[in-house]
CSV table of C-alpha atoms and ligand atoms in Angstrom, one decimal:
chain,number,residue,atom,x,y,z
A,1,MET,CA,101.8,76.7,116.2
A,2,THR,CA,101.3,80.4,116.7
A,3,HIS,CA,104.4,81.6,114.8
A,4,ASN,CA,103.8,85.1,113.4
A,5,ALA,CA,105.2,84.8,109.9
A,6,ALA,CA,104.8,88.5,109.1
A,7,LYS,CA,107.6,89.3,111.6
A,8,ASP,CA,110.2,87.3,109.6
A,9,PHE,CA,109.0,87.6,106.0
A,10,GLN,CA,108.5,91.1,104.6
A,11,GLY,CA,107.5,90.7,100.9
A,12,PHE,CA,104.4,92.7,100.0
A,13,GLU,CA,102.4,89.6,98.9
A,14,THR,CA,103.5,87.8,102.2
A,15,LEU,CA,102.4,90.7,104.4
A,16,ALA,CA,99.0,90.9,102.5
A,17,LEU,CA,98.4,87.3,103.6
A,18,HIS,CA,100.0,87.2,107.0
A,19,ALA,CA,100.3,90.6,108.6
A,20,GLY,CA,97.9,91.0,111.6
A,21,THR,CA,96.7,87.4,111.4
A,22,PRO,CA,99.0,84.9,113.0
A,23,PRO,CA,97.2,81.6,114.0
A,24,ASP,CA,95.0,82.2,117.0
A,25,PRO,CA,97.1,81.6,120.1
A,26,VAL,CA,94.3,79.9,122.0
A,27,THR,CA,92.5,77.7,119.4
A,28,GLY,CA,95.0,77.5,116.6
A,29,SER,CA,92.3,78.9,114.2
A,30,ARG,CA,94.1,79.7,110.9
A,31,SER,CA,91.4,82.1,109.9
A,32,MET,CA,91.1,85.3,111.8
A,33,PRO,CA,88.1,84.9,114.1
A,34,VAL,CA,85.4,87.5,113.9
A,35,HIS,CA,85.2,88.9,117.5
A,36,PHE,CA,81.5,89.8,117.8
A,37,THR,CA,81.9,91.3,121.3
A,38,THR,CA,81.3,94.8,122.5
A,39,ALA,CA,83.3,94.4,125.7
A,40,TYR,CA,86.3,92.5,127.3
A,41,VAL,CA,86.4,91.1,130.8
A,42,PHE,CA,89.0,92.8,133.0
A,43,ARG,CA,91.5,90.6,134.9
A,44,ASP,CA,90.8,92.6,138.0
A,45,ALA,CA,90.0,96.1,139.2
A,46,VAL,CA,93.5,97.3,138.7
A,47,HIS,CA,93.6,96.0,135.1
A,48,GLY,CA,90.3,97.9,134.3
A,49,ALA,CA,91.7,101.1,135.9
A,50,ASP,CA,95.0,100.8,134.0
A,51,LEU,CA,93.3,100.3,130.7
A,52,PHE,CA,91.1,103.4,131.3
A,53,SER,CA,94.1,105.6,132.2
A,54,LEU,CA,96.2,104.3,129.3
A,55,LYS,CA,98.8,102.9,131.7
A,56,GLU,CA,98.3,99.6,130.0
A,57,MET,CA,97.2,99.0,126.3
A,58,GLY,CA,94.6,96.4,125.6
A,59,TYR,CA,90.9,95.8,124.9
A,60,SER,CA,88.2,97.5,127.0
A,61,TYR,CA,85.3,98.3,124.7
A,62,SER,CA,84.9,97.8,121.0
A,63,ARG,CA,84.2,101.4,120.2
A,64,LEU,CA,87.9,101.9,120.8
A,65,THR,CA,89.3,98.7,119.4
A,66,ASN,CA,88.4,95.0,118.7
A,67,PRO,CA,90.8,92.1,117.8
A,68,THR,CA,89.4,91.5,114.3
A,69,VAL,CA,89.5,95.2,113.5
A,70,ASN,CA,93.0,95.4,115.0
A,71,ALA,CA,94.2,92.6,112.7
A,72,MET,CA,93.0,94.6,109.7
A,73,GLU,CA,94.7,97.7,111.0
A,74,GLU,CA,98.0,95.9,111.5
A,75,ARG,CA,97.8,94.4,107.9
A,76,LEU,CA,97.1,97.8,106.4
A,77,ALA,CA,99.9,99.5,108.4
A,78,ALA,CA,102.3,96.8,107.2
A,79,LEU,CA,101.3,97.2,103.5
A,80,GLU,CA,101.7,101.0,103.7
A,81,GLY,CA,104.9,100.9,105.7
A,82,GLY,CA,103.4,102.9,108.6
A,83,LEU,CA,103.7,102.8,112.4
A,84,GLY,CA,100.0,101.9,112.8
A,85,ALA,CA,96.5,102.2,111.4
A,86,THR,CA,93.1,103.2,112.8
A,87,ALA,CA,90.1,101.7,111.0
A,88,THR,CA,86.9,103.6,110.7
A,89,SER,CA,83.3,103.0,109.6
A,90,SER,CA,83.9,104.5,106.1
A,91,GLY,CA,86.5,106.5,104.1
A,92,HIS,CA,84.7,109.7,104.9
A,93,ALA,CA,84.8,108.9,108.6
A,94,ALA,CA,88.6,108.4,108.3
A,95,GLN,CA,88.9,112.0,107.0
A,96,VAL,CA,86.7,113.4,109.8
A,97,LEU,CA,88.8,111.5,112.3
A,98,ILE,CA,92.3,112.6,111.2
A,99,PHE,CA,91.2,116.2,110.6
A,100,ALA,CA,89.6,116.3,114.1
A,101,ALA,CA,93.0,115.1,115.5
A,102,LEU,CA,94.8,118.0,113.9
A,103,MET,CA,92.3,120.9,113.6
A,104,GLY,CA,90.5,123.3,115.9
A,105,ALA,CA,87.8,125.8,115.1
A,106,GLY,CA,89.2,128.5,112.8
A,107,ASP,CA,92.0,126.3,111.5
A,108,HIS,CA,92.7,125.8,107.8
A,109,ILE,CA,93.3,123.0,105.3
A,110,VAL,CA,95.1,123.3,102.0
A,111,ALA,CA,93.7,120.6,99.7
A,112,SER,CA,94.0,119.5,96.1
A,113,SER,CA,91.0,120.6,94.1
A,114,ARG,CA,91.2,117.3,92.2
A,115,ILE,CA,89.7,115.0,94.8
A,116,TYR,CA,86.6,112.9,95.1
A,117,GLY,CA,83.4,115.0,95.0
A,118,GLY,CA,82.2,113.8,98.4
A,119,SER,CA,85.5,115.0,99.9
A,120,THR,CA,85.0,118.4,98.3
A,121,ASN,CA,81.6,118.5,99.8
A,122,GLN,CA,83.1,117.8,103.3
A,123,LEU,CA,85.7,120.5,102.9
A,124,ARG,CA,83.5,123.2,101.3
A,125,ASN,CA,80.2,122.7,103.0
A,126,VAL,CA,80.1,120.6,106.2
A,127,PHE,CA,83.4,121.2,107.8
A,128,PRO,CA,83.2,125.1,107.8
A,129,ARG,CA,79.6,125.1,109.1
A,130,CYS,CA,79.9,122.3,111.7
A,131,PHE,CA,83.4,122.5,112.9
A,132,GLY,CA,84.8,125.9,111.8
A,133,TRP,CA,87.4,124.3,109.6
A,134,GLN,CA,88.2,126.4,106.5
A,135,SER,CA,89.7,125.0,103.3
A,136,THR,CA,91.5,126.4,100.2
A,137,LEU,CA,91.4,124.0,97.3
A,138,VAL,CA,94.2,124.4,94.7
A,139,ASP,CA,95.0,123.0,91.3
A,140,PRO,CA,97.6,120.3,92.2
A,141,ASP,CA,99.5,120.5,88.9
A,142,ALA,CA,101.4,123.6,90.0
A,143,ILE,CA,103.2,122.8,93.3
A,144,ASP,CA,103.5,126.6,94.1
A,145,ASN,CA,99.7,126.7,94.5
A,146,PHE,CA,100.0,124.7,97.7
A,147,LYS,CA,102.8,126.9,99.1
A,148,ARG,CA,100.8,130.1,98.3
A,149,ALA,CA,97.7,128.9,100.0
A,150,ILE,CA,99.3,128.1,103.4
A,151,THR,CA,98.5,130.5,106.2
A,152,ASP,CA,99.5,130.6,109.9
A,153,LYS,CA,96.2,128.7,110.6
A,154,THR,CA,97.0,125.9,108.1
A,155,LYS,CA,97.3,122.5,109.9
A,156,LEU,CA,97.6,120.1,107.0
A,157,ILE,CA,97.8,119.5,103.3
A,158,PHE,CA,95.4,116.9,101.8
A,159,LEU,CA,95.4,115.3,98.4
A,160,GLU,CA,94.7,112.1,96.5
A,161,SER,CA,97.7,110.2,95.1
A,162,MET,CA,95.5,109.2,92.1
A,163,ALA,CA,92.4,111.4,92.0
A,164,ASN,CA,88.9,110.0,91.7
A,165,PRO,CA,87.8,110.3,89.0
A,166,SER,CA,89.9,112.7,86.9
A,167,GLY,CA,93.0,110.6,86.5
A,168,VAL,CA,95.2,113.3,88.1
A,169,VAL,CA,98.4,112.0,89.7
A,170,VAL,CA,100.1,114.4,92.1
A,171,ASP,CA,103.8,114.9,92.6
A,172,ILE,CA,103.7,113.7,96.2
A,173,GLU,CA,107.4,114.2,96.9
A,174,ALA,CA,107.3,117.9,95.8
A,175,VAL,CA,104.2,118.6,97.9
A,176,ALA,CA,105.7,116.8,100.9
A,177,LYS,CA,108.6,119.2,100.7
A,178,VAL,CA,106.2,122.2,100.8
A,179,ALA,CA,104.5,120.6,103.9
A,180,GLU,CA,107.8,120.0,105.6
A,181,ALA,CA,109.0,123.5,105.1
A,182,ALA,CA,105.7,124.8,106.6
A,183,GLY,CA,105.9,122.4,109.6
A,184,ILE,CA,102.6,120.6,108.8
A,185,PRO,CA,101.8,117.0,107.7
A,186,LEU,CA,100.9,116.0,104.2
A,187,ILE,CA,97.9,113.6,104.2
A,188,VAL,CA,97.4,111.4,101.1
A,189,ASP,CA,94.2,109.6,100.3
A,190,ASN,CA,95.6,106.5,98.7
A,191,THR,CA,92.3,104.8,97.9
A,192,LEU,CA,92.6,104.5,94.1
A,193,ALA,CA,96.3,103.6,94.0
A,194,THR,CA,96.4,101.3,97.1
A,195,PRO,CA,99.8,100.4,98.5
A,196,ALA,CA,100.1,97.8,95.7
A,197,LEU,CA,100.8,100.7,93.3
A,198,CYS,CA,101.9,103.6,95.5
A,199,LYS,CA,103.3,104.1,99.0
A,200,PRO,CA,103.0,107.8,99.8
A,201,LEU,CA,104.9,107.4,103.1
A,202,GLN,CA,108.0,106.6,101.1
A,203,TYR,CA,107.8,109.9,99.4
A,204,GLY,CA,107.5,112.1,102.5
A,205,ALA,CA,103.7,112.0,103.3
A,206,SER,CA,103.2,111.8,107.0
A,207,ILE,CA,99.7,110.2,107.0
A,208,VAL,CA,97.7,108.1,104.6
A,209,THR,CA,93.9,107.7,104.5
A,210,HIS,CA,91.8,105.1,102.8
A,211,SER,CA,88.3,104.3,101.8
A,212,THR,CA,88.8,100.5,102.3
A,213,THR,CA,85.4,100.2,100.6
A,214,LYS,CA,87.2,100.2,97.2
A,215,PHE,CA,90.1,98.2,96.0
A,216,LEU,CA,91.5,97.2,99.4
A,217,SER,CA,88.4,95.1,100.0
A,218,GLY,CA,87.8,94.6,96.3
A,219,HIS,CA,84.6,92.7,96.6
A,220,GLY,CA,82.2,95.6,97.2
A,221,HIS,CA,80.7,93.8,100.3
A,222,ALA,CA,81.9,96.1,103.1
A,223,LEU,CA,82.2,99.9,103.7
A,224,GLY,CA,85.2,101.0,105.7
A,225,GLY,CA,88.0,103.4,106.0
A,226,ALA,CA,91.4,103.9,107.7
A,227,VAL,CA,94.0,106.4,108.8
A,228,VAL,CA,97.6,105.1,108.6
A,229,ASP,CA,100.2,107.0,110.7
A,230,GLY,CA,103.7,107.0,109.2
A,231,GLY,CA,105.1,107.8,112.7
A,232,THR,CA,107.5,110.3,111.2
A,233,PHE,CA,106.0,113.7,111.8
A,234,ASP,CA,107.6,115.5,114.8
A,235,TRP,CA,104.5,116.4,116.9
A,236,LYS,CA,106.7,117.4,119.8
A,237,LYS,CA,108.6,120.0,117.7
A,238,HIS,CA,105.2,121.5,116.7
A,239,ALA,CA,103.5,120.9,120.1
A,240,GLY,CA,101.9,124.4,120.2
A,241,LYS,CA,100.3,123.9,116.9
A,242,TYR,CA,98.8,120.5,117.7
A,243,PRO,CA,97.5,120.7,121.3
A,244,ASN,CA,95.8,117.3,121.2
A,245,PHE,CA,99.3,115.8,121.6
A,246,GLY,CA,101.2,118.7,123.1
A,247,ALA,CA,98.8,119.8,125.9
A,248,PRO,CA,97.6,117.9,129.0
A,249,ASN,CA,94.5,115.7,128.2
A,250,PRO,CA,91.8,116.3,130.8
A,251,SER,CA,90.0,113.0,130.0
A,252,TYR,CA,93.1,110.9,130.7
A,253,ASN,CA,94.4,112.4,134.1
A,254,GLY,CA,96.2,115.2,132.3
A,255,ILE,CA,98.7,113.1,130.4
A,256,VAL,CA,100.5,114.7,127.5
A,257,PHE,CA,100.3,112.3,124.5
A,258,ASN,CA,103.7,113.5,123.1
A,259,ASP,CA,105.4,112.7,126.4
A,260,ALA,CA,103.5,109.4,127.1
A,261,PHE,CA,103.7,107.9,123.6
A,262,GLY,CA,106.4,109.7,121.7
A,263,LYS,CA,106.3,108.9,117.9
A,264,ALA,CA,103.0,107.0,118.5
A,265,ALA,CA,101.2,110.1,120.0
A,266,LEU,CA,98.9,110.5,117.0
A,267,HIS,CA,98.2,106.8,116.5
A,268,VAL,CA,97.3,106.3,120.2
A,269,TRP,CA,95.2,109.5,120.2
A,270,LEU,CA,93.1,108.3,117.2
A,271,HIS,CA,91.9,105.2,119.1
A,272,ALA,CA,92.0,106.4,122.7
A,273,VAL,CA,90.3,109.8,122.1
A,274,GLY,CA,89.2,110.0,118.5
A,275,LEU,CA,87.3,106.7,118.2
A,276,ARG,CA,86.2,106.8,121.9
A,277,ASP,CA,84.7,110.3,121.6
A,278,LEU,CA,83.6,110.5,117.9
A,279,GLY,CA,82.6,106.9,117.5
A,280,MET,CA,83.2,106.2,113.8
A,281,THR,CA,84.3,102.6,114.7
A,282,GLN,CA,84.6,99.9,112.0
A,283,GLN,CA,82.5,96.8,112.7
A,284,PRO,CA,84.4,93.5,113.1
A,285,MET,CA,82.5,91.8,110.3
A,286,ASN,CA,83.6,94.5,107.9
A,287,ALA,CA,87.2,94.2,109.1
A,288,PHE,CA,87.0,90.5,108.4
A,289,LEU,CA,85.7,91.0,104.9
A,290,THR,CA,88.3,93.6,104.2
A,291,LEU,CA,91.0,91.2,105.4
A,292,GLN,CA,89.8,88.7,102.9
A,293,GLY,CA,90.0,91.2,100.1
A,294,MET,CA,93.5,92.5,101.1
A,295,GLU,CA,94.9,88.9,100.7
A,296,THR,CA,94.6,89.2,96.9
A,297,LEU,CA,95.4,92.9,96.5
A,298,ALA,CA,98.8,92.2,94.9
A,299,LEU,CA,97.3,89.9,92.3
A,300,ARG,CA,94.2,92.0,91.6
A,301,MET,CA,95.7,95.5,91.2
A,302,PRO,CA,98.0,94.6,88.2
A,303,ARG,CA,95.1,92.9,86.5
A,304,HIS,CA,92.7,95.8,87.1
A,305,CYS,CA,95.3,98.1,85.7
A,306,ALA,CA,96.1,96.0,82.7
A,307,ASN,CA,92.4,95.7,81.8
A,308,ALA,CA,92.0,99.5,82.4
A,309,GLN,CA,95.0,100.3,80.2
A,310,ALA,CA,93.5,98.1,77.3
A,311,VAL,CA,90.1,99.8,77.7
A,312,ALA,CA,91.7,103.3,77.7
A,313,GLU,CA,93.8,102.5,74.6
A,314,HIS,CA,90.7,101.2,72.8
A,315,LEU,CA,88.5,104.2,73.7
A,316,GLU,CA,91.2,106.6,72.7
A,317,LYS,CA,90.9,105.4,69.1
A,318,HIS,CA,87.0,105.1,69.2
A,319,PRO,CA,85.3,107.5,66.8
A,320,LYS,CA,82.4,108.2,69.3
A,321,VAL,CA,84.8,109.1,72.1
A,322,ALA,CA,85.9,112.7,72.5
A,323,TRP,CA,88.6,112.3,75.1
A,324,VAL,CA,90.1,109.8,77.6
A,325,ASN,CA,91.6,110.8,80.9
A,326,TYR,CA,93.7,107.8,81.8
A,327,PRO,CA,97.1,108.5,83.4
A,328,GLY,CA,98.6,105.3,82.1
A,329,LEU,CA,98.2,106.5,78.5
A,330,LYS,CA,101.4,107.8,76.9
A,331,SER,CA,99.4,110.9,75.8
A,332,SER,CA,98.5,111.7,79.4
A,333,LYS,CA,100.4,114.6,81.1
A,334,TYR,CA,100.5,112.4,84.2
A,335,TYR,CA,102.2,109.5,82.5
A,336,ASN,CA,105.7,110.2,84.0
A,337,LEU,CA,104.2,110.6,87.5
A,338,VAL,CA,102.5,107.2,87.1
A,339,GLN,CA,106.0,105.7,86.3
A,340,LYS,CA,107.5,107.4,89.3
A,341,TYR,CA,104.8,107.0,92.0
A,342,CYS,CA,102.5,104.2,90.8
A,343,SER,CA,104.8,101.4,89.6
A,344,GLY,CA,104.0,102.3,86.0
A,345,MET,CA,100.3,101.3,86.4
A,346,GLY,CA,97.6,103.9,85.8
A,347,GLY,CA,94.9,102.5,88.2
A,348,ALA,CA,91.5,101.2,87.2
A,349,VAL,CA,89.2,104.3,87.6
A,350,PHE,CA,89.1,106.9,85.0
A,351,THR,CA,86.8,109.1,82.9
A,352,PHE,CA,86.2,109.6,79.2
A,353,GLY,CA,83.9,111.9,77.3
A,354,VAL,CA,81.4,110.7,74.7
A,355,LYS,CA,80.5,112.8,71.7
A,356,GLY,CA,76.9,114.0,72.2
A,357,GLY,CA,77.0,115.5,75.7
A,358,HIS,CA,74.5,114.7,78.4
A,359,ALA,CA,72.1,112.7,76.3
A,360,ALA,CA,74.8,110.4,75.0
A,361,GLY,CA,76.3,110.1,78.5
A,362,THR,CA,73.1,108.9,80.1
A,363,LYS,CA,72.3,106.6,77.1
A,364,ILE,CA,75.7,104.9,77.6
A,365,VAL,CA,75.2,104.1,81.3
A,366,SER,CA,71.7,102.8,80.7
A,367,SER,CA,72.8,100.6,77.8
A,368,MET,CA,75.5,98.6,79.6
A,369,LYS,CA,75.0,94.8,79.9
A,370,LEU,CA,78.1,93.7,81.8
A,371,PHE,CA,79.0,96.9,83.6
A,372,SER,CA,76.9,97.7,86.6
A,373,HIS,CA,75.5,101.2,86.8
A,374,VAL,CA,76.4,102.1,90.4
A,375,ALA,CA,77.9,104.8,92.6
A,376,ASN,CA,80.9,102.9,93.6
A,377,ILE,CA,84.4,102.0,92.4
A,378,GLY,CA,87.1,99.4,93.1
A,379,ASP,CA,84.9,96.3,92.8
A,380,THR,CA,86.1,93.2,91.1
A,381,ARG,CA,83.2,93.8,88.7
A,382,SER,CA,83.3,96.6,86.1
A,383,LEU,CA,81.3,99.6,87.2
A,384,ILE,CA,80.1,102.7,85.3
A,385,THR,CA,78.4,105.9,86.2
A,386,HIS,CA,77.5,109.3,84.8
A,387,PRO,CA,79.0,111.6,87.5
A,388,SER,CA,77.3,114.8,86.4
A,389,SER,CA,73.8,113.4,87.2
A,390,THR,CA,74.8,111.2,90.2
A,391,THR,CA,77.9,111.3,92.3
A,392,HIS,CA,78.8,114.9,91.5
A,393,SER,CA,75.2,116.2,91.0
A,394,GLN,CA,75.3,118.4,94.1
A,395,LEU,CA,78.3,120.4,92.8
A,396,THR,CA,77.8,123.7,90.9
A,397,ASP,CA,78.7,123.6,87.1
A,398,GLU,CA,81.8,125.6,87.9
A,399,GLN,CA,82.9,123.1,90.6
A,400,LYS,CA,82.2,120.2,88.2
A,401,VAL,CA,84.4,121.8,85.5
A,402,ALA,CA,87.2,122.3,88.1
A,403,LEU,CA,87.0,118.5,88.8
A,404,GLY,CA,87.0,117.6,85.1
A,405,ILE,CA,83.3,116.6,85.1
A,406,GLY,CA,81.3,117.7,82.1
A,407,PRO,CA,77.8,116.6,80.9
A,408,GLU,CA,79.5,114.1,78.5
A,409,THR,CA,81.7,112.6,81.2
A,410,ILE,CA,81.5,108.8,82.0
A,411,ARG,CA,83.4,107.3,84.9
A,412,VAL,CA,84.4,103.7,84.8
A,413,SER,CA,86.0,101.4,87.3
A,414,ILE,CA,87.4,98.5,85.3
A,415,GLY,CA,87.0,95.1,86.8
A,416,LEU,CA,88.6,91.7,86.4
A,417,GLU,CA,86.3,90.2,83.7
A,418,ALA,CA,87.8,88.9,80.4
A,419,ILE,CA,89.1,92.0,78.6
A,420,ALA,CA,87.3,91.0,75.4
A,421,ASP,CA,83.9,91.0,77.2
A,422,ILE,CA,84.6,94.4,78.9
A,423,ILE,CA,85.5,96.0,75.5
A,424,ALA,CA,82.5,94.3,73.7
A,425,ASP,CA,80.1,95.7,76.3
A,426,LEU,CA,81.5,99.3,75.9
A,427,ASP,CA,81.4,98.9,72.1
A,428,GLN,CA,77.7,97.8,72.0
A,429,ALA,CA,76.7,100.7,74.3
A,430,LEU,CA,78.7,103.2,72.2
A,431,ALA,CA,77.1,101.8,69.0
A,432,GLN,CA,73.7,103.0,70.4
A,433,ILE,CA,74.5,106.7,70.4
B,501,LIG,N1,88.2,108.8,99.1
B,501,LIG,C1,88.0,108.5,97.8
B,501,LIG,C2,89.1,108.7,96.8
B,501,LIG,C3,86.8,107.9,97.4
B,501,LIG,O1,86.6,107.6,96.1
B,501,LIG,C4,85.8,107.8,98.4
B,501,LIG,C5,84.5,107.2,98.0
B,501,LIG,O2,84.2,107.1,96.8
B,501,LIG,C6,86.0,108.2,99.7
B,501,LIG,C7,87.3,108.7,100.0
B,501,LIG,C8,85.0,108.0,100.7
B,501,LIG,O3,84.9,106.7,101.1
B,501,LIG,P1,83.6,106.0,101.7
B,501,LIG,O4,82.6,105.9,100.6
B,501,LIG,O5,84.1,104.6,102.1
B,501,LIG,O6,83.2,106.8,102.8
């Protein structure tokens, strides 16, 4: 009754439905129960002590882990091909968590400059002031930029496989080689591509992060994030550089995570220390909702991408459209990278520029009937925003230009509605400028 199908069957669609959620061994429940509990009864005093000293792995308190959240983590790790995942309250929290694991005050990050504006805010403003983490942001089109920016304080490289919203696709394998030569991990935010299109761990990335808020959930009901550890980075070899795993931990009787957990040192640390002490835990209801979304990921992503491709091709020919940044277009300089890294699909989030600047841009977003004007992406419904006045409004003009955001820029996240309706809605809005 409790057979775990995900152990014997490994197809992507199968894992999306079964990984992490075998039938409940006690009740037979076929759906993953939502474990609304903060704590777990210890068998006896020794059991409690063993859990608290990491001699035994298990559930103690839901800030560290919870069975429903754990199911979502297992499913995501299976889809990305990683050793394990750690769920967080949001995508941004996942970034704080993994950076905290690897960085100390005065350390340095090399990041792609073509990433989500909120992540740029973290790197440029909050991290240096609050944590003493410095960053250099580089144009990811030239791989040498990453190499040149690395210093002896650099602890990681961070980039987005498919950048929000600029449609930039990065040559992951080439950057992974730079990271490997420098003895540091490459961390890839795979939010826009999802593992249905791209699996960064297969191309040499060591760690993947997600905002599960977007396509992984798909429905727009639940905020969440995750860190997936590939289990391939040799923390022991670089123990001096990463003391969280290489030095005795005073809060766990002086154990050295590298010695106690080997390849899983980072993965265990993220729960046992990271979530315990920083507290950006994902709630079980959100994990349950995310599990529901992930079941249909393999069906949704190709349809999202086919609709986005049709919209991009239509807009590229539209007389009121100045430019379209969709990497699935043959005219895009990222077209070949999409074929190599993203299964030939260009994703569903992209930007285009309308003729007429700021006034035309704001007119479009307020004229939509089917598209929702919201600061989100990756919903089953089509979404639209004017980044310059909303999601990216806190950036300087110079920073906006570096991210490919002008006053005329519109960002769309193409949903699963009938393609004729999506195009008709855009056409009626364009007709009004
Ligand atoms: N990464 C990317 C690519 C995003 O688009 C976002 C949010 O839009 C985030 C991370 C942050 O995720 P969250 O909103 O879940 O904190």
